[in-house]
JSON list of C-alpha atoms in Angstrom, two decimals:
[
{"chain": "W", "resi": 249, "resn": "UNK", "atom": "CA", "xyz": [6.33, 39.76, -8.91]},
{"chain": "W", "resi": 250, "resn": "UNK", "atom": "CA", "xyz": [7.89, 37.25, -11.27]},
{"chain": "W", "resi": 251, "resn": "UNK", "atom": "CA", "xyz": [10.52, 35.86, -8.22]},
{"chain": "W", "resi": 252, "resn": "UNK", "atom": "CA", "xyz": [7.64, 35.62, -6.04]},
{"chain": "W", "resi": 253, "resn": "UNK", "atom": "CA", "xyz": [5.91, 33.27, -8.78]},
{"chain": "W", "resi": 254, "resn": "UNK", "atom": "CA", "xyz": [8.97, 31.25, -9.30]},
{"chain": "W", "resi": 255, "resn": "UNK", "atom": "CA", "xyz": [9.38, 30.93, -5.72]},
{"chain": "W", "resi": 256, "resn": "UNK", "atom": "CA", "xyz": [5.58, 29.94, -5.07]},
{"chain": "W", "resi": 257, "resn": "UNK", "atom": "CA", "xyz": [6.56, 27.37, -8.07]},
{"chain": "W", "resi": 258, "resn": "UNK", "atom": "CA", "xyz": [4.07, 28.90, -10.41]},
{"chain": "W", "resi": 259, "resn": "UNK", "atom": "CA", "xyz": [4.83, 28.44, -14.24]},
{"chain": "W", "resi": 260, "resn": "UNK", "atom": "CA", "xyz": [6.55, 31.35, -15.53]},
{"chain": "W", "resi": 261, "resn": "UNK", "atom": "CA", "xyz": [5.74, 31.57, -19.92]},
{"chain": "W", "resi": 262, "resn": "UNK", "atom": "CA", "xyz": [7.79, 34.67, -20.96]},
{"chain": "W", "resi": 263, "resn": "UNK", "atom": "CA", "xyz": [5.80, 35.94, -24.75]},
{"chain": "W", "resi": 264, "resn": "UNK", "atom": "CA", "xyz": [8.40, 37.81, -26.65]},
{"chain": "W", "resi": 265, "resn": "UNK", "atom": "CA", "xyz": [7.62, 39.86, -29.65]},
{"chain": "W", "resi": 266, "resn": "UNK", "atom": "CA", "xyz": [8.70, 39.39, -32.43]},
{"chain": "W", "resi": 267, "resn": "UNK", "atom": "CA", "xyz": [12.67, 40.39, -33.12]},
{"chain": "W", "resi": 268, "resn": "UNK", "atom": "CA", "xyz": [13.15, 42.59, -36.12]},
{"chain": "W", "resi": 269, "resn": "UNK", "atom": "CA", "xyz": [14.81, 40.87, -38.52]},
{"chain": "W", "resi": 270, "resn": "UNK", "atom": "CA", "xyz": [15.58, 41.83, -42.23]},
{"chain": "W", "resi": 271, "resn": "UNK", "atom": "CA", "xyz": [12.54, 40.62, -44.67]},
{"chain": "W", "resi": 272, "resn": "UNK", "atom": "CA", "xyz": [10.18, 40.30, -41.20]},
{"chain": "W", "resi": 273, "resn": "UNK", "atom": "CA", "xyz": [6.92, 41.97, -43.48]},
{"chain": "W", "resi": 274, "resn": "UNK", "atom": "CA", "xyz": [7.92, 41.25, -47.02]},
{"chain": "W", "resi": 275, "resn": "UNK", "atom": "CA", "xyz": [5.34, 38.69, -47.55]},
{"chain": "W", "resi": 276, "resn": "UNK", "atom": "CA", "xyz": [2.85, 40.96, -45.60]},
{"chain": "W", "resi": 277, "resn": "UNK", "atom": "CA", "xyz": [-0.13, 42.96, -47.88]},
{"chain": "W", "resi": 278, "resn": "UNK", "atom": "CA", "xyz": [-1.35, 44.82, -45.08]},
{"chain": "W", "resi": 279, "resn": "UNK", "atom": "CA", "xyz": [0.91, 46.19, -42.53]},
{"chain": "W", "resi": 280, "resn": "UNK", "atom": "CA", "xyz": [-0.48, 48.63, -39.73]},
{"chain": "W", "resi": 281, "resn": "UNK", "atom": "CA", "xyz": [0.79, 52.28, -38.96]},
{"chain": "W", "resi": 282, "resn": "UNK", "atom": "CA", "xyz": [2.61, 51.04, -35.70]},
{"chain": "W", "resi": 283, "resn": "UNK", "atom": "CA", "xyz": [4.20, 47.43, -37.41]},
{"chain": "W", "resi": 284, "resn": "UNK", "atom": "CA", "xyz": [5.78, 50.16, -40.39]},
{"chain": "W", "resi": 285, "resn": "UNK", "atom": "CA", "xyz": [7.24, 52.58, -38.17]},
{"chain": "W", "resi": 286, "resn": "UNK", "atom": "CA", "xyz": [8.64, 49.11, -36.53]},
{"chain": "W", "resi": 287, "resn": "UNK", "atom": "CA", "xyz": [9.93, 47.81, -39.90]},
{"chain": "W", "resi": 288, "resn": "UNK", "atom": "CA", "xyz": [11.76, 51.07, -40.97]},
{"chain": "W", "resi": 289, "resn": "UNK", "atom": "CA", "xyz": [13.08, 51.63, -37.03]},
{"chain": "W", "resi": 290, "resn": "UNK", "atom": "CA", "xyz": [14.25, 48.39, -37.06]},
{"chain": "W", "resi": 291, "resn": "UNK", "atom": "CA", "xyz": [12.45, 48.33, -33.58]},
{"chain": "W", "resi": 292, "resn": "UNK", "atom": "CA", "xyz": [13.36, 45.43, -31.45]},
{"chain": "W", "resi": 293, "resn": "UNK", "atom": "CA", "xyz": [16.38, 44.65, -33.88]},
{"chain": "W", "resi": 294, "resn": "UNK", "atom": "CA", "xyz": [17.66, 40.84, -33.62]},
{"chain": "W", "resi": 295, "resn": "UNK", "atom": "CA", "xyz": [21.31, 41.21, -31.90]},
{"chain": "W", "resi": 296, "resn": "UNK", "atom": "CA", "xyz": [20.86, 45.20, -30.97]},
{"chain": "W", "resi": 297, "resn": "UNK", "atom": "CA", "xyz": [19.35, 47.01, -28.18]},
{"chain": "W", "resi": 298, "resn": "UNK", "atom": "CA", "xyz": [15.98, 46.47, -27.57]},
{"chain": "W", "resi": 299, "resn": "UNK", "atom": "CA", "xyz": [16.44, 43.08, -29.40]},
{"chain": "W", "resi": 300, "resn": "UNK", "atom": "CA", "xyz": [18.06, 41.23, -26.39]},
{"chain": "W", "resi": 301, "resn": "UNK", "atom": "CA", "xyz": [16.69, 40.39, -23.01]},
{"chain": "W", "resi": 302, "resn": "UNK", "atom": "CA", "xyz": [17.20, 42.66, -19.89]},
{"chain": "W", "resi": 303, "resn": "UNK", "atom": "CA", "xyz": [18.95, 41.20, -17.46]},
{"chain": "W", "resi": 304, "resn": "UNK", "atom": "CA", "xyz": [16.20, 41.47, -14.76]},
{"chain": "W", "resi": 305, "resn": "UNK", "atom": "CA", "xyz": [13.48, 39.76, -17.03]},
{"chain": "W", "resi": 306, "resn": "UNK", "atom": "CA", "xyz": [15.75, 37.31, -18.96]},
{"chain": "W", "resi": 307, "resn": "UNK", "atom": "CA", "xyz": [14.10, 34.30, -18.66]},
{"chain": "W", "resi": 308, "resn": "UNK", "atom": "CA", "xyz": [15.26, 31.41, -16.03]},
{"chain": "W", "resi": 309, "resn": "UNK", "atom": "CA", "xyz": [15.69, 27.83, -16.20]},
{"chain": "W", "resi": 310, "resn": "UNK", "atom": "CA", "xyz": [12.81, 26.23, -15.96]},
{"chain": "W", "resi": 311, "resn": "UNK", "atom": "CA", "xyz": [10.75, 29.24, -17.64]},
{"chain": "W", "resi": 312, "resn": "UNK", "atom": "CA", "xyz": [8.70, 28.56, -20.99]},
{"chain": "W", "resi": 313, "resn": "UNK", "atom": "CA", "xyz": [9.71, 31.07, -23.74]},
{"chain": "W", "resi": 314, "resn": "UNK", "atom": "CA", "xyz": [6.91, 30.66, -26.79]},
{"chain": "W", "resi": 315, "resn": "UNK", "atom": "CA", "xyz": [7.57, 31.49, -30.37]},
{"chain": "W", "resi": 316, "resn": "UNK", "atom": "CA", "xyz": [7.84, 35.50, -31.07]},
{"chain": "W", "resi": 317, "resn": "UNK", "atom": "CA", "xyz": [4.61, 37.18, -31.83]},
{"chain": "W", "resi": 318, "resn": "UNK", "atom": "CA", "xyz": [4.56, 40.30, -33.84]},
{"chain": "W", "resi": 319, "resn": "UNK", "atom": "CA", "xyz": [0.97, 41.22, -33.82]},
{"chain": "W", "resi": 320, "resn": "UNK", "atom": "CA", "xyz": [-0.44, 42.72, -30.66]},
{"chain": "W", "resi": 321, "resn": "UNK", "atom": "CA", "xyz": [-1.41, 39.37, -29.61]},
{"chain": "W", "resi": 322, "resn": "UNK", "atom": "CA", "xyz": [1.00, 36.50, -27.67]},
{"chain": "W", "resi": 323, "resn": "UNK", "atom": "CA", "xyz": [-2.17, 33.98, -28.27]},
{"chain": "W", "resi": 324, "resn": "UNK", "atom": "CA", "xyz": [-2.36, 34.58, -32.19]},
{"chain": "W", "resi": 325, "resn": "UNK", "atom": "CA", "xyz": [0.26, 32.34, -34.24]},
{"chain": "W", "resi": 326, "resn": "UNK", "atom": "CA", "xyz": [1.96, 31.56, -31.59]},
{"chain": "W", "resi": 327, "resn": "UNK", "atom": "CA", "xyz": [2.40, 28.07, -29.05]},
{"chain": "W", "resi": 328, "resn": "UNK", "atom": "CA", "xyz": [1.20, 29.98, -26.12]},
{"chain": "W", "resi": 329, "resn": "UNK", "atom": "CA", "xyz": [-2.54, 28.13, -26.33]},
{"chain": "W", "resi": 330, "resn": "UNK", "atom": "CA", "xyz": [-0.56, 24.54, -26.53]},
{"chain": "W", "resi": 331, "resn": "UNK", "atom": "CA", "xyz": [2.37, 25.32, -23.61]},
{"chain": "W", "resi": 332, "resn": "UNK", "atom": "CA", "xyz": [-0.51, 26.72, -21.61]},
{"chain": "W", "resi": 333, "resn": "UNK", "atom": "CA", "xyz": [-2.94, 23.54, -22.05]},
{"chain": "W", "resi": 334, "resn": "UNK", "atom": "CA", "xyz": [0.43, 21.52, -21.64]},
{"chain": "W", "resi": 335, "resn": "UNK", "atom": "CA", "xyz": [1.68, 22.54, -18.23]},
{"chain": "W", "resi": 336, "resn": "UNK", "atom": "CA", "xyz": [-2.20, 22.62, -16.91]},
{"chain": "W", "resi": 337, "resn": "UNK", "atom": "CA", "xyz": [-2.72, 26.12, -16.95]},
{"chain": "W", "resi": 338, "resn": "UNK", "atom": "CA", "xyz": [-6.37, 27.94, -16.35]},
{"chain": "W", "resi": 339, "resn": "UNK", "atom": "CA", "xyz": [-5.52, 30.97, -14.95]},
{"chain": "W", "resi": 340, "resn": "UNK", "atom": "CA", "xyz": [-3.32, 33.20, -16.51]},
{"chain": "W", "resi": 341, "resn": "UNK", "atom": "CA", "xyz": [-1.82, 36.88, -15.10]},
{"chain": "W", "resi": 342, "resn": "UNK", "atom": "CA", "xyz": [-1.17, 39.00, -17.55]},
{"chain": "W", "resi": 343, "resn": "UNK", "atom": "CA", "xyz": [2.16, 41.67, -16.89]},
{"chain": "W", "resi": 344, "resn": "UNK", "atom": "CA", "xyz": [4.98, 43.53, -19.18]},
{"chain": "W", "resi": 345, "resn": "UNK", "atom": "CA", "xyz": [3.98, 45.73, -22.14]},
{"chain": "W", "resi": 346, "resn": "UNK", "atom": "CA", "xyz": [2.28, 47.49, -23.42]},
{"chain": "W", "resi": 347, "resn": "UNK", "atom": "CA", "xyz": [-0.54, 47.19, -21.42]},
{"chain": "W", "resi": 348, "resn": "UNK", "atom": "CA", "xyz": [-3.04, 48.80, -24.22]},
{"chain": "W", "resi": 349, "resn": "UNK", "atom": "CA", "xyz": [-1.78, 46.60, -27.26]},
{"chain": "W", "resi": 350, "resn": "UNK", "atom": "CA", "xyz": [-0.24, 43.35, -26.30]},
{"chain": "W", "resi": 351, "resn": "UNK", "atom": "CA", "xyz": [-1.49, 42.53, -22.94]},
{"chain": "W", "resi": 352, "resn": "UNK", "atom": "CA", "xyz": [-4.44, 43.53, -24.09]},
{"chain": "W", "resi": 353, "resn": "UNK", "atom": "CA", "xyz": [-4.96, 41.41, -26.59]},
{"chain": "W", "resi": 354, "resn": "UNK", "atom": "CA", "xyz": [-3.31, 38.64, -25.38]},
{"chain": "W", "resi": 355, "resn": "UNK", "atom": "CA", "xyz": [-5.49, 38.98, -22.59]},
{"chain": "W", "resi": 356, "resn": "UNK", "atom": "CA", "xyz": [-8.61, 39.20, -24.48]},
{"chain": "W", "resi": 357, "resn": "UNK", "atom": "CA", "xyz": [-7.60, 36.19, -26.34]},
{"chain": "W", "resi": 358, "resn": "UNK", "atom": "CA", "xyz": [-7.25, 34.18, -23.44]},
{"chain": "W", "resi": 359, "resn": "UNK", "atom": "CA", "xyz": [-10.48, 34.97, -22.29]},
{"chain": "W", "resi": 360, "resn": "UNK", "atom": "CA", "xyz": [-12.31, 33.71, -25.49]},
{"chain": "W", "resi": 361, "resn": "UNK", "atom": "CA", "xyz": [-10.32, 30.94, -24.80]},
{"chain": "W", "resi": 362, "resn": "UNK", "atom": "CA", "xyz": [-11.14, 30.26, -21.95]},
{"chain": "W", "resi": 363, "resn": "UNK", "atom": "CA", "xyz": [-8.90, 30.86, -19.28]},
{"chain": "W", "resi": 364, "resn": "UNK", "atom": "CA", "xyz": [-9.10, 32.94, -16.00]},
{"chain": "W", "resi": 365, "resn": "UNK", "atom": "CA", "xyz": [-7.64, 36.25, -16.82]},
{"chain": "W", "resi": 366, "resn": "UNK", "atom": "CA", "xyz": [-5.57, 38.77, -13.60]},
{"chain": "W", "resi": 367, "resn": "UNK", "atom": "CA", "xyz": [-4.33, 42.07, -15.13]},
{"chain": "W", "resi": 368, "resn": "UNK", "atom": "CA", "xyz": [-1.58, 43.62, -12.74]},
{"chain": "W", "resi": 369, "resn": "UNK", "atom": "CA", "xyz": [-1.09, 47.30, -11.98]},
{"chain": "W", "resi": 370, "resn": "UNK", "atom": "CA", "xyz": [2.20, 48.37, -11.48]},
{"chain": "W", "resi": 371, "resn": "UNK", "atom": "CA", "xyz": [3.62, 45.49, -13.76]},
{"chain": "W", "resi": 372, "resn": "UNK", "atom": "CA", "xyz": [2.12, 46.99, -17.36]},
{"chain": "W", "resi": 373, "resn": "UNK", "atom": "CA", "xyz": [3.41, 49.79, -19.09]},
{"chain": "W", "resi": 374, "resn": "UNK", "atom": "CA", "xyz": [1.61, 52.01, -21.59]},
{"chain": "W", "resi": 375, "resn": "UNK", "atom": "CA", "xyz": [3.17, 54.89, -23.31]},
{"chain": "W", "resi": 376, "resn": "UNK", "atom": "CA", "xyz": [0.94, 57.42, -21.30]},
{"chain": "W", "resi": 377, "resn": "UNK", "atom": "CA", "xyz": [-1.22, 57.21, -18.11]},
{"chain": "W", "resi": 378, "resn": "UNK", "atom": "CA", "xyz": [-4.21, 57.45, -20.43]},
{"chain": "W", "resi": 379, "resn": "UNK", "atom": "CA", "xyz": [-3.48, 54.25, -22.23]},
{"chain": "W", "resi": 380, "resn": "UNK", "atom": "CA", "xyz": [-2.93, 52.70, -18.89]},
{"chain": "W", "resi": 381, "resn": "UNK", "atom": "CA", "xyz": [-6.18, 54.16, -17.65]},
{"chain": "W", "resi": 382, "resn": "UNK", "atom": "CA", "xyz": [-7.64, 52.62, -20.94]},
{"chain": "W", "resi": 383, "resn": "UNK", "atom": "CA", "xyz": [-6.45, 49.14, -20.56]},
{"chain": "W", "resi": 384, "resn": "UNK", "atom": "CA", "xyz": [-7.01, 48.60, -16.93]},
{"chain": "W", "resi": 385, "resn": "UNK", "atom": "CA", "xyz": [-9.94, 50.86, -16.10]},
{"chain": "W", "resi": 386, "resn": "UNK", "atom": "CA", "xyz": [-12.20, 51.04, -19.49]},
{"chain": "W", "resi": 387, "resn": "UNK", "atom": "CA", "xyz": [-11.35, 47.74, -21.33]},
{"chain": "W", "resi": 388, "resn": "UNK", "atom": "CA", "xyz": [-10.43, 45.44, -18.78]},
{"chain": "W", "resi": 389, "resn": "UNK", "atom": "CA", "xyz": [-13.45, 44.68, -16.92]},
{"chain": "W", "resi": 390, "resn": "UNK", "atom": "CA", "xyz": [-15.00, 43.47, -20.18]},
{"chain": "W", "resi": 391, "resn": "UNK", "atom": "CA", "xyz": [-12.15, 40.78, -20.43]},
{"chain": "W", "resi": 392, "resn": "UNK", "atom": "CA", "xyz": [-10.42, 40.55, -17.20]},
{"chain": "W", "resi": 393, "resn": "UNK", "atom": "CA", "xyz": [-11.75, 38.30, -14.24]},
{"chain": "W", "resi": 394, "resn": "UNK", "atom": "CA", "xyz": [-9.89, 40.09, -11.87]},
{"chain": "W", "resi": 395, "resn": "UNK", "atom": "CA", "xyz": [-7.50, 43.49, -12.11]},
{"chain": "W", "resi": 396, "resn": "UNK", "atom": "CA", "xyz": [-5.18, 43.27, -8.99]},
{"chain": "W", "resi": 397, "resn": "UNK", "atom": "CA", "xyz": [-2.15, 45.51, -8.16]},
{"chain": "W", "resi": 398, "resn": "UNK", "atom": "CA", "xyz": [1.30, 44.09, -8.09]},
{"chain": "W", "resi": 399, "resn": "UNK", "atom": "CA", "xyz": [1.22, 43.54, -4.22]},
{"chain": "W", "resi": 400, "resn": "UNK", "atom": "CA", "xyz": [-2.37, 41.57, -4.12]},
{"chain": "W", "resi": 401, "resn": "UNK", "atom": "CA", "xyz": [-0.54, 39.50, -6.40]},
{"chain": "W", "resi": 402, "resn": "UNK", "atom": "CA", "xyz": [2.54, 39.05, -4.49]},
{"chain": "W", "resi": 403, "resn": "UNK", "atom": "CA", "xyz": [0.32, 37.99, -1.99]},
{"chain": "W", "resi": 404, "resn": "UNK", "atom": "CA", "xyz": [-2.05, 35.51, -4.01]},
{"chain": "W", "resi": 405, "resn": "UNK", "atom": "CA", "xyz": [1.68, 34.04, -4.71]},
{"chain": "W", "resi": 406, "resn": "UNK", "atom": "CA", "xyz": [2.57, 33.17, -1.40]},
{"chain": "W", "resi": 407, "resn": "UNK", "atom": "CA", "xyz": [-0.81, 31.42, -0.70]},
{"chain": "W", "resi": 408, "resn": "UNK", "atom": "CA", "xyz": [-0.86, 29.91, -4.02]},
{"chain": "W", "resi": 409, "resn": "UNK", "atom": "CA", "xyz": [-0.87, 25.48, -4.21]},
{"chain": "W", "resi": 410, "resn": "UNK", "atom": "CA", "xyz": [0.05, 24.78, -6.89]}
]
């Protein structure tokens, strides 16, 4: 889905979370269940597995990487809002993980925001089906202008002008 975006010459903005790195919450007064068990798992560790790119979503060339978020949100303290505005962008499509938490929010976000909001099946992960079935079947529709699977959007690609 992502080569087929490149290749329609549709802006690709790759929203990493934030990399753990020692002293990440120690400002923090209120930390949630999930960002503690992050902080003493060292989940996402700067230089470690988990904390470096996979090689099939690294991000390319001409791809916009925004600042690290580690809420749930890519829109909240982060430069997605000003790249997004920047490069002309209304409609934004939503993928990666996890489907209930960050795309979630980041899609609900955008939608206050504004923008036209796709959610993709088949390119969001959840830790269960039910969380899946949450995100894309009971939430989305409040937030989402359109929930497409990975193929539609393939498709909407190719016929894209940008």
């Amino acid at each position: 889905m992502v080569a087929a975006a490149r290749a329609a010459g549709i802006q690709v903005i790759v929203v990493p979370h934030r990399r753990w790195r020692e002293g990440n919450f120690a400002s923090w007064n209120f930390l949630t269940a999930d960002q503690a068990g992050g902080n003493e798992n060292r989940v996402f560790e700067d230089g470690a597995w988990g904390g470096d790119w996979h090689p099939d979503f690294a991000p390319q060339e001409n791809d916009v990487v925004v600042h690290e978020h580690s809420g749930q949100s890519g829109l909240a303290n982060t430069d997605l809002d000003l790249q997004l505005k920047k490069h002309g962008i209304t409609h934004v499509v939503t993928v990666g993980m996890l489907a209930n938490t960050c795309i979630e929010s980041t899609s609900r976000y955008a939608m206050e925001l504004g923008y036209h909001v796709t959610l993709v099946r088949g390119a969001t992960a959840a830790w269960t089906r039910e969380m899946l079935h949450a995100a894309h079947d009971l939430n989305g529709p409040s937030f989402a202008h359109a929930i497409l699977n990975a193929d539609e959007i393939v498709t909407a690609f190719k016929g894209a002008r940008v």
